[in-house]
PDB file of C-alpha atoms and ligand atoms in Angstrom:
ATOM      1  CA  MET A 145     229.214 153.914 221.010  1.00 54.00           C
ATOM      2  CA  TRP A 146     230.149 154.959 217.475  1.00 62.00           C
ATOM      3  CA  ILE A 147     232.907 152.898 215.931  1.00 67.00           C
ATOM      4  CA  GLY A 148     234.736 154.300 212.915  1.00 76.00           C
ATOM      5  CA  LYS A 149     235.033 152.375 209.648  1.00 74.00           C
ATOM      6  CA  LYS A 150     238.802 152.134 210.100  1.00 73.00           C
ATOM      7  CA  VAL A 151     238.369 150.378 213.435  1.00 75.00           C
ATOM      8  CA  ILE A 152     235.842 147.955 211.958  1.00 73.00           C
ATOM      9  CA  ASP A 153     238.172 147.237 209.026  1.00 66.00           C
ATOM     10  CA  SER A 154     241.068 146.550 211.399  1.00 69.00           C
ATOM     11  CA  LEU A 155     238.890 144.266 213.531  1.00 68.00           C
ATOM     12  CA  LEU A 156     237.693 142.397 210.434  1.00 65.00           C
ATOM     13  CA  ALA A 157     241.275 142.061 209.189  1.00 63.00           C
ATOM     14  CA  PHE A 158     242.288 140.729 212.618  1.00 64.00           C
ATOM     15  CA  PHE A 159     239.551 138.093 212.806  1.00 65.00           C
ATOM     16  CA  PHE A 160     239.347 137.312 209.072  1.00 64.00           C
ATOM     17  CA  PRO A 161     242.810 137.923 207.661  1.00 67.00           C
ATOM     18  CA  ARG A 162     243.020 137.976 203.905  1.00 85.00           C
ATOM     19  CA  TYR A 163     245.839 136.202 202.143  1.00 90.00           C
ATOM     20  CA  CYS A 164     247.666 136.774 198.885  1.00 91.00           C
ATOM     21  CA  LEU A 165     246.321 134.531 196.158  1.00 88.00           C
ATOM     22  CA  LEU A 166     249.826 133.762 194.903  1.00 89.00           C
ATOM     23  CA  CYS A 167     252.105 133.518 197.965  1.00 92.00           C
ATOM     24  CA  ASP A 168     249.627 133.041 200.835  1.00 91.00           C
ATOM     25  CA  SER A 169     251.159 135.799 202.947  1.00 92.00           C
ATOM     26  CA  PRO A 170     248.662 138.020 204.836  1.00 91.00           C
ATOM     27  CA  LEU A 171     247.568 141.041 202.830  1.00 90.00           C
ATOM     28  CA  ARG A 172     248.126 144.533 204.172  1.00 90.00           C
ATOM     29  CA  GLU A 173     245.207 146.916 204.405  1.00 84.00           C
ATOM     30  CA  ASP A 174     246.009 148.610 201.106  1.00 85.00           C
ATOM     31  CA  GLU A 175     246.508 145.335 199.230  1.00 87.00           C
ATOM     32  CA  ARG A 176     243.783 143.432 197.430  1.00 83.00           C
ATOM     33  CA  ILE A 177     243.851 139.780 196.257  1.00 86.00           C
ATOM     34  CA  VAL A 178     247.562 139.769 195.345  1.00 90.00           C
ATOM     35  CA  CYS A 179     250.284 141.338 197.527  1.00 92.00           C
ATOM     36  CA  LYS A 180     252.495 144.129 196.219  1.00 92.00           C
ATOM     37  CA  SER A 181     255.637 142.036 196.103  1.00 93.00           C
ATOM     38  CA  CYS A 182     253.910 139.329 194.008  1.00 92.00           C
ATOM     39  CA  TRP A 183     252.704 141.982 191.559  1.00 90.00           C
ATOM     40  CA  ALA A 184     256.258 143.303 191.330  1.00 90.00           C
ATOM     41  CA  ARG A 185     257.652 139.808 190.805  1.00 90.00           C
ATOM     42  CA  LEU A 186     255.125 138.786 188.146  1.00 89.00           C
ATOM     43  CA  GLU A 187     257.098 136.699 185.680  1.00 87.00           C
ATOM     44  CA  ILE A 188     256.455 138.708 182.532  1.00 91.00           C
ATOM     45  CA  ILE A 189     257.672 137.104 179.297  1.00 93.00           C
ATOM     46  CA  THR A 190     260.026 139.768 177.972  1.00 89.00           C
ATOM     47  CA  ASP A 191     262.955 137.969 176.434  1.00 86.00           C
ATOM     48  CA  ARG A 192     263.377 134.823 174.356  1.00 90.00           C
ATOM     49  CA  PHE A 193     259.845 134.285 173.139  1.00 94.00           C
ATOM     50  CA  CYS A 194     258.427 132.928 169.895  1.00 95.00           C
ATOM     51  CA  GLN A 195     258.029 135.704 167.328  1.00 95.00           C
ATOM     52  CA  ARG A 196     254.647 134.319 166.246  1.00 96.00           C
ATOM     53  CA  CYS A 197     252.817 133.078 169.358  1.00 96.00           C
ATOM     54  CA  GLY A 198     254.839 134.705 172.162  1.00 96.00           C
ATOM     55  CA  CYS A 199     255.564 131.508 174.131  1.00 95.00           C
ATOM     56  CA  PRO A 200     258.843 131.348 176.111  1.00 93.00           C
ATOM     57  CA  LEU A 201     261.679 129.756 174.132  1.00 91.00           C
ATOM     58  CA  ARG A 202     265.041 128.198 174.782  1.00 81.00           C
ATOM     59  CA  SER A 203     267.970 130.303 173.620  1.00 78.00           C
ATOM     60  CA  GLY A 204     268.839 130.191 169.930  1.00 79.00           C
ATOM     61  CA  GLU A 205     265.253 129.713 168.694  1.00 85.00           C
ATOM     62  CA  THR A 206     263.084 132.457 167.220  1.00 91.00           C
ATOM     63  CA  ILE A 207     259.952 130.464 166.365  1.00 93.00           C
ATOM     64  CA  CYS A 208     258.549 127.559 168.380  1.00 93.00           C
ATOM     65  CA  ASP A 209     257.936 124.088 166.911  1.00 90.00           C
ATOM     66  CA  SER A 210     254.151 124.535 167.013  1.00 91.00           C
ATOM     67  CA  CYS A 211     254.308 127.743 164.992  1.00 93.00           C
ATOM     68  CA  LEU A 212     256.631 126.182 162.427  1.00 92.00           C
ATOM     69  CA  LYS A 213     253.804 123.737 161.701  1.00 89.00           C
ATOM     70  CA  SER A 214     250.875 126.151 161.698  1.00 87.00           C
ATOM     71  CA  GLY A 215     249.692 129.314 160.015  1.00 91.00           C
ATOM     72  CA  TYR A 216     247.558 131.962 161.693  1.00 96.00           C
ATOM     73  CA  TYR A 217     245.261 134.750 160.622  1.00 97.00           C
ATOM     74  CA  PHE A 218     246.727 136.993 163.342  1.00 98.00           C
ATOM     75  CA  SER A 219     250.182 138.501 162.725  1.00 98.00           C
ATOM     76  CA  PHE A 220     251.537 137.604 166.170  1.00 97.00           C
ATOM     77  CA  ASN A 221     250.481 137.139 169.776  1.00 98.00           C
ATOM     78  CA  ARG A 222     252.096 138.335 172.988  1.00 97.00           C
ATOM     79  CA  SER A 223     251.214 136.924 176.383  1.00 97.00           C
ATOM     80  CA  LEU A 224     251.996 138.376 179.765  1.00 95.00           C
ATOM     81  CA  VAL A 225     252.925 135.264 181.750  1.00 94.00           C
ATOM     82  CA  PRO A 226     253.378 131.513 181.269  1.00 93.00           C
ATOM     83  CA  PHE A 227     250.213 129.552 182.058  1.00 92.00           C
ATOM     84  CA  ASP A 228     251.671 127.584 184.972  1.00 89.00           C
ATOM     85  CA  GLN A 229     250.094 126.622 188.280  1.00 86.00           C
ATOM     86  CA  ARG A 230     250.555 130.025 189.937  1.00 83.00           C
ATOM     87  CA  TYR A 231     248.988 132.029 187.186  1.00 89.00           C
ATOM     88  CA  GLN A 232     246.312 129.408 186.594  1.00 89.00           C
ATOM     89  CA  THR A 233     244.922 130.326 190.049  1.00 87.00           C
ATOM     90  CA  LEU A 234     245.041 133.993 189.214  1.00 88.00           C
ATOM     91  CA  ILE A 235     243.237 133.613 185.888  1.00 89.00           C
ATOM     92  CA  HIS A 236     240.721 131.169 187.328  1.00 87.00           C
ATOM     93  CA  SER A 237     239.813 133.766 189.952  1.00 87.00           C
ATOM     94  CA  LEU A 238     239.392 136.433 187.313  1.00 85.00           C
ATOM     95  CA  LYS A 239     237.258 134.098 185.225  1.00 83.00           C
ATOM     96  CA  TYR A 240     235.055 132.283 187.684  1.00 81.00           C
ATOM     97  CA  GLU A 241     235.205 133.851 191.132  1.00 78.00           C
ATOM     98  CA  ARG A 242     234.069 137.332 190.277  1.00 75.00           C
ATOM     99  CA  MET A 243     237.399 138.798 191.308  1.00 76.00           C
ATOM    100  CA  THR A 244     236.857 141.379 188.633  1.00 81.00           C
ATOM    101  CA  SER A 245     239.034 143.952 190.403  1.00 81.00           C
ATOM    102  CA  LEU A 246     241.982 141.783 189.333  1.00 86.00           C
ATOM    103  CA  ALA A 247     241.392 143.055 185.805  1.00 89.00           C
ATOM    104  CA  THR A 248     242.625 146.497 186.853  1.00 89.00           C
ATOM    105  CA  GLY A 249     246.058 145.228 187.927  1.00 89.00           C
ATOM    106  CA  LEU A 250     246.343 142.794 185.041  1.00 92.00           C
ATOM    107  CA  GLY A 251     245.242 145.403 182.516  1.00 92.00           C
ATOM    108  CA  GLU A 252     248.019 147.646 183.772  1.00 90.00           C
ATOM    109  CA  LYS A 253     250.555 144.865 183.217  1.00 92.00           C
ATOM    110  CA  LEU A 254     249.218 144.220 179.693  1.00 95.00           C
ATOM    111  CA  LEU A 255     249.867 147.863 178.940  1.00 94.00           C
ATOM    112  CA  PHE A 256     253.538 147.252 179.641  1.00 92.00           C
ATOM    113  CA  LEU A 257     253.582 144.626 176.833  1.00 93.00           C
ATOM    114  CA  LEU A 258     251.605 146.871 174.519  1.00 96.00           C
ATOM    115  CA  ARG A 259     253.921 149.843 174.886  1.00 95.00           C
ATOM    116  CA  GLY A 260     256.985 147.714 174.191  1.00 94.00           C
ATOM    117  CA  GLU A 261     255.721 146.545 170.794  1.00 96.00           C
ATOM    118  CA  PRO A 262     255.424 149.166 167.987  1.00 97.00           C
ATOM    119  CA  ARG A 263     252.784 147.135 166.117  1.00 97.00           C
ATOM    120  CA  PHE A 264     250.509 147.201 169.169  1.00 98.00           C
ATOM    121  CA  VAL A 265     251.060 150.945 169.486  1.00 97.00           C
ATOM    122  CA  SER A 266     250.049 151.405 165.824  1.00 97.00           C
ATOM    123  CA  ALA A 267     246.682 149.647 166.383  1.00 98.00           C
ATOM    124  CA  GLN A 268     243.450 151.568 165.848  1.00 97.00           C
ATOM    125  CA  GLY A 269     241.112 149.548 167.981  1.00 97.00           C
ATOM    126  CA  ILE A 270     240.920 146.872 170.660  1.00 98.00           C
ATOM    127  CA  VAL A 271     238.507 143.917 170.442  1.00 97.00           C
ATOM    128  CA  PRO A 272     237.787 141.454 173.289  1.00 97.00           C
ATOM    129  CA  VAL A 273     237.138 137.796 172.423  1.00 96.00           C
ATOM    130  CA  PRO A 274     233.369 137.651 173.041  1.00 96.00           C
ATOM    131  CA  LEU A 275     231.461 135.136 175.144  1.00 93.00           C
ATOM    132  CA  HIS A 276     228.295 133.517 173.833  1.00 93.00           C
ATOM    133  CA  PRO A 277     225.291 135.569 175.116  1.00 92.00           C
ATOM    134  CA  THR A 278     224.032 132.593 177.181  1.00 93.00           C
ATOM    135  CA  LYS A 279     227.413 132.193 178.868  1.00 90.00           C
ATOM    136  CA  LEU A 280     227.641 135.923 179.459  1.00 92.00           C
ATOM    137  CA  ARG A 281     224.290 135.794 181.258  1.00 92.00           C
ATOM    138  CA  GLU A 282     225.463 132.876 183.410  1.00 91.00           C
ATOM    139  CA  ARG A 283     228.816 134.415 184.331  1.00 89.00           C
ATOM    140  CA  GLY A 284     227.639 137.998 184.485  1.00 91.00           C
ATOM    141  CA  TYR A 285     230.744 139.464 182.873  1.00 91.00           C
ATOM    142  CA  ASN A 286     233.287 138.798 180.137  1.00 93.00           C
ATOM    143  CA  GLN A 287     236.814 138.718 181.578  1.00 92.00           C
ATOM    144  CA  SER A 288     238.358 139.568 178.184  1.00 95.00           C
ATOM    145  CA  LEU A 289     236.155 142.649 177.933  1.00 95.00           C
ATOM    146  CA  LEU A 290     237.272 143.775 181.417  1.00 94.00           C
ATOM    147  CA  LEU A 291     240.916 143.506 180.348  1.00 95.00           C
ATOM    148  CA  ALA A 292     240.293 145.221 177.011  1.00 96.00           C
ATOM    149  CA  GLN A 293     238.459 148.036 178.813  1.00 96.00           C
ATOM    150  CA  GLU A 294     241.442 148.608 181.107  1.00 95.00           C
ATOM    151  CA  VAL A 295     243.908 148.720 178.220  1.00 96.00           C
ATOM    152  CA  SER A 296     241.593 150.907 176.124  1.00 97.00           C
ATOM    153  CA  LYS A 297     241.135 153.404 178.943  1.00 96.00           C
ATOM    154  CA  ARG A 298     244.816 153.650 179.828  1.00 95.00           C
ATOM    155  CA  GLN A 299     246.123 153.747 176.254  1.00 96.00           C
ATOM    156  CA  GLY A 300     243.322 155.890 174.788  1.00 96.00           C
ATOM    157  CA  LEU A 301     242.669 153.161 172.236  1.00 97.00           C
ATOM    158  CA  PRO A 302     239.066 152.835 170.955  1.00 97.00           C
ATOM    159  CA  LEU A 303     237.278 149.795 172.402  1.00 97.00           C
ATOM    160  CA  ILE A 304     235.231 147.847 169.861  1.00 97.00           C
ATOM    161  CA  ASP A 305     233.093 145.570 172.018  1.00 93.00           C
ATOM    162  CA  ASP A 306     230.125 145.190 169.699  1.00 89.00           C
ATOM    163  CA  GLY A 307     232.000 144.410 166.496  1.00 87.00           C
ATOM    164  CA  LEU A 308     232.478 140.697 167.021  1.00 94.00           C
ATOM    165  CA  LEU A 309     229.821 138.258 168.260  1.00 93.00           C
ATOM    166  CA  ARG A 310     230.075 134.634 169.368  1.00 93.00           C
ATOM    167  CA  VAL A 311     227.241 132.959 167.490  1.00 89.00           C
ATOM    168  CA  LYS A 312     228.001 129.332 168.320  1.00 84.00           C
ATOM    169  CA  ARG A 313     227.817 127.970 171.860  1.00 83.00           C
ATOM    170  CA  THR A 314     231.158 126.159 171.901  1.00 78.00           C
ATOM    171  CA  LYS A 315     232.134 123.337 174.253  1.00 74.00           C
ATOM    172  CA  SER A 316     234.791 124.027 176.889  1.00 78.00           C
ATOM    173  CA  GLN A 317     238.147 123.606 175.139  1.00 76.00           C
ATOM    174  CA  THR A 318     239.947 122.238 178.202  1.00 74.00           C
ATOM    175  CA  LYS A 319     239.817 118.544 177.381  1.00 78.00           C
ATOM    176  CA  LEU A 320     239.864 118.766 173.589  1.00 79.00           C
ATOM    177  CA  THR A 321     242.727 117.883 171.251  1.00 81.00           C
ATOM    178  CA  LEU A 322     244.146 120.485 168.864  1.00 78.00           C
ATOM    179  CA  GLU A 323     242.013 119.200 165.956  1.00 81.00           C
ATOM    180  CA  GLU A 324     238.881 119.133 168.119  1.00 83.00           C
ATOM    181  CA  ARG A 325     239.563 122.674 169.311  1.00 81.00           C
ATOM    182  CA  VAL A 326     239.912 123.952 165.750  1.00 80.00           C
ATOM    183  CA  GLU A 327     236.632 122.227 164.802  1.00 80.00           C
ATOM    184  CA  ASN A 328     234.875 123.450 167.967  1.00 82.00           C
ATOM    185  CA  VAL A 329     235.483 127.135 167.240  1.00 82.00           C
ATOM    186  CA  ARG A 330     235.044 126.940 163.461  1.00 84.00           C
ATOM    187  CA  GLY A 331     232.420 129.475 162.409  1.00 85.00           C
ATOM    188  CA  ALA A 332     231.857 130.442 166.059  1.00 88.00           C
ATOM    189  CA  PHE A 333     232.259 134.193 165.494  1.00 95.00           C
ATOM    190  CA  LYS A 334     230.588 136.781 163.334  1.00 95.00           C
ATOM    191  CA  VAL A 335     231.283 140.452 162.603  1.00 95.00           C
ATOM    192  CA  VAL A 336     228.214 142.637 163.060  1.00 90.00           C
ATOM    193  CA  SER A 337     229.564 146.144 162.533  1.00 88.00           C
ATOM    194  CA  ARG A 338     231.828 145.815 159.526  1.00 93.00           C
ATOM    195  CA  GLU A 339     232.505 149.569 159.436  1.00 94.00           C
ATOM    196  CA  LYS A 340     234.185 149.358 162.854  1.00 94.00           C
ATOM    197  CA  ILE A 341     236.567 146.648 161.642  1.00 95.00           C
ATOM    198  CA  GLU A 342     237.333 147.502 158.021  1.00 96.00           C
ATOM    199  CA  SER A 343     240.905 148.562 157.104  1.00 97.00           C
ATOM    200  CA  LYS A 344     241.931 148.655 160.756  1.00 97.00           C
ATOM    201  CA  ARG A 345     244.846 147.201 162.665  1.00 98.00           C
ATOM    202  CA  LEU A 346     243.221 145.565 165.657  1.00 98.00           C
ATOM    203  CA  ILE A 347     244.360 144.150 168.983  1.00 98.00           C
ATOM    204  CA  LEU A 348     242.410 141.062 169.968  1.00 98.00           C
ATOM    205  CA  VAL A 349     242.315 140.388 173.726  1.00 97.00           C
ATOM    206  CA  ASP A 350     241.802 137.016 175.421  1.00 96.00           C
ATOM    207  CA  ASP A 351     242.733 135.430 178.749  1.00 93.00           C
ATOM    208  CA  VAL A 352     244.631 132.263 177.827  1.00 93.00           C
ATOM    209  CA  PHE A 353     246.427 131.197 174.646  1.00 94.00           C
ATOM    210  CA  THR A 354     246.426 127.399 174.640  1.00 90.00           C
ATOM    211  CA  THR A 355     246.587 126.207 171.027  1.00 89.00           C
ATOM    212  CA  GLY A 356     245.618 129.578 169.591  1.00 92.00           C
ATOM    213  CA  SER A 357     242.498 128.145 167.931  1.00 92.00           C
ATOM    214  CA  THR A 358     240.030 130.590 169.536  1.00 93.00           C
ATOM    215  CA  LEU A 359     242.221 133.591 168.792  1.00 96.00           C
ATOM    216  CA  ASN A 360     242.755 132.315 165.271  1.00 95.00           C
ATOM    217  CA  SER A 361     239.058 131.783 164.588  1.00 95.00           C
ATOM    218  CA  CYS A 362     238.331 135.361 165.771  1.00 96.00           C
ATOM    219  CA  ALA A 363     241.212 136.710 163.689  1.00 97.00           C
ATOM    220  CA  GLU A 364     239.948 134.831 160.621  1.00 97.00           C
ATOM    221  CA  THR A 365     236.483 136.378 161.057  1.00 97.00           C
ATOM    222  CA  LEU A 366     237.952 139.871 161.504  1.00 97.00           C
ATOM    223  CA  MET A 367     240.277 139.515 158.501  1.00 97.00           C
ATOM    224  CA  GLU A 368     237.430 138.252 156.330  1.00 96.00           C
ATOM    225  CA  ALA A 369     235.420 141.318 157.371  1.00 96.00           C
ATOM    226  CA  GLY A 370     238.215 143.511 156.029  1.00 97.00           C
ATOM    227  CA  ALA A 371     240.527 144.121 159.015  1.00 98.00           C
ATOM    228  CA  ARG A 372     244.026 145.113 157.894  1.00 98.00           C
ATOM    229  CA  GLU A 373     245.911 143.187 160.585  1.00 98.00           C
ATOM    230  CA  VAL A 374     245.080 141.443 163.854  1.00 98.00           C
ATOM    231  CA  TYR A 375     247.469 141.216 166.823  1.00 98.00           C
ATOM    232  CA  GLY A 376     246.811 138.937 169.801  1.00 98.00           C
ATOM    233  CA  LEU A 377     247.267 140.190 173.370  1.00 98.00           C
ATOM    234  CA  THR A 378     246.624 137.534 176.011  1.00 97.00           C
ATOM    235  CA  LEU A 379     247.218 137.133 179.716  1.00 95.00           C
ATOM    236  CA  ALA A 380     248.879 133.738 179.729  1.00 95.00           C
ATOM    237  CA  ILE A 381     250.251 131.197 177.292  1.00 95.00           C
ATOM    238  CA  ALA A 382     250.387 127.436 177.770  1.00 90.00           C
ATOM    239  CA  LYS A 383     253.510 125.383 177.078  1.00 81.00           C
ATOM    240  CA  ARG A 384     253.427 124.736 173.354  1.00 74.00           C
ATOM    241  CA  SER A 385     255.099 121.409 172.701  1.00 57.00           C
ATOM    242  CA  LEU A 386     253.015 119.256 170.389  1.00 43.00           C
TER     243      LEU A 386
HETATM  244 ZN1   ZN B 521     251.981 137.504 197.378  1.00 51.41          ZN
HETATM  245 ZN1   ZN B 522     255.132 129.933 168.594  1.00 51.41          ZN
END
């Protein structure tokens, strides 16, 4: 007997229900990875954020303590959500579990940030933070490139994915102090196609802003190659109390 695909899908969903990554409720047939209500409730940082790094702030402040103490090569950064436990799971899945279709939904949300900030809208190109070629081979994809591709496609903004290279195989930043992180990514990037960078306002895309050292090292390299300005656009930002 011939069984239609719909029937098979329903049977599979009955025996192997899929659950939302964020709230654990069963997913409907038209939902993937995260349920619709979690997407709608995504806690986007839209008010009271640091004017330099984009981290959430208490009322009355315009720049966070960390930014008061540091200078950056990028003009500012905006992040979509705070890097707390919920969104850690989401980003981990995008990064390590090949849930690359997540990039579509997240890219759409990043567009919301982009369109609300005139400096982003004035940008002439979008650059993903590159992975080292060895790491790219191991992982099979660069999550920052997937996000940049989504934003580029939806906004009609030229994607520059071969302008910046990661030439140093850096250690994982997770357990490093701020000073160690800065040292770890020093000289890690190189511009290969200067003509694609020169005199341009560029959006630099990464997944997580922790201390900003990776973003800053990339921005330094781009500015030294003649970029006019660099703006950070990242998925999540860690709490920034030093
Ligand atoms: Zn959910
Ligand atoms: Zn800040």
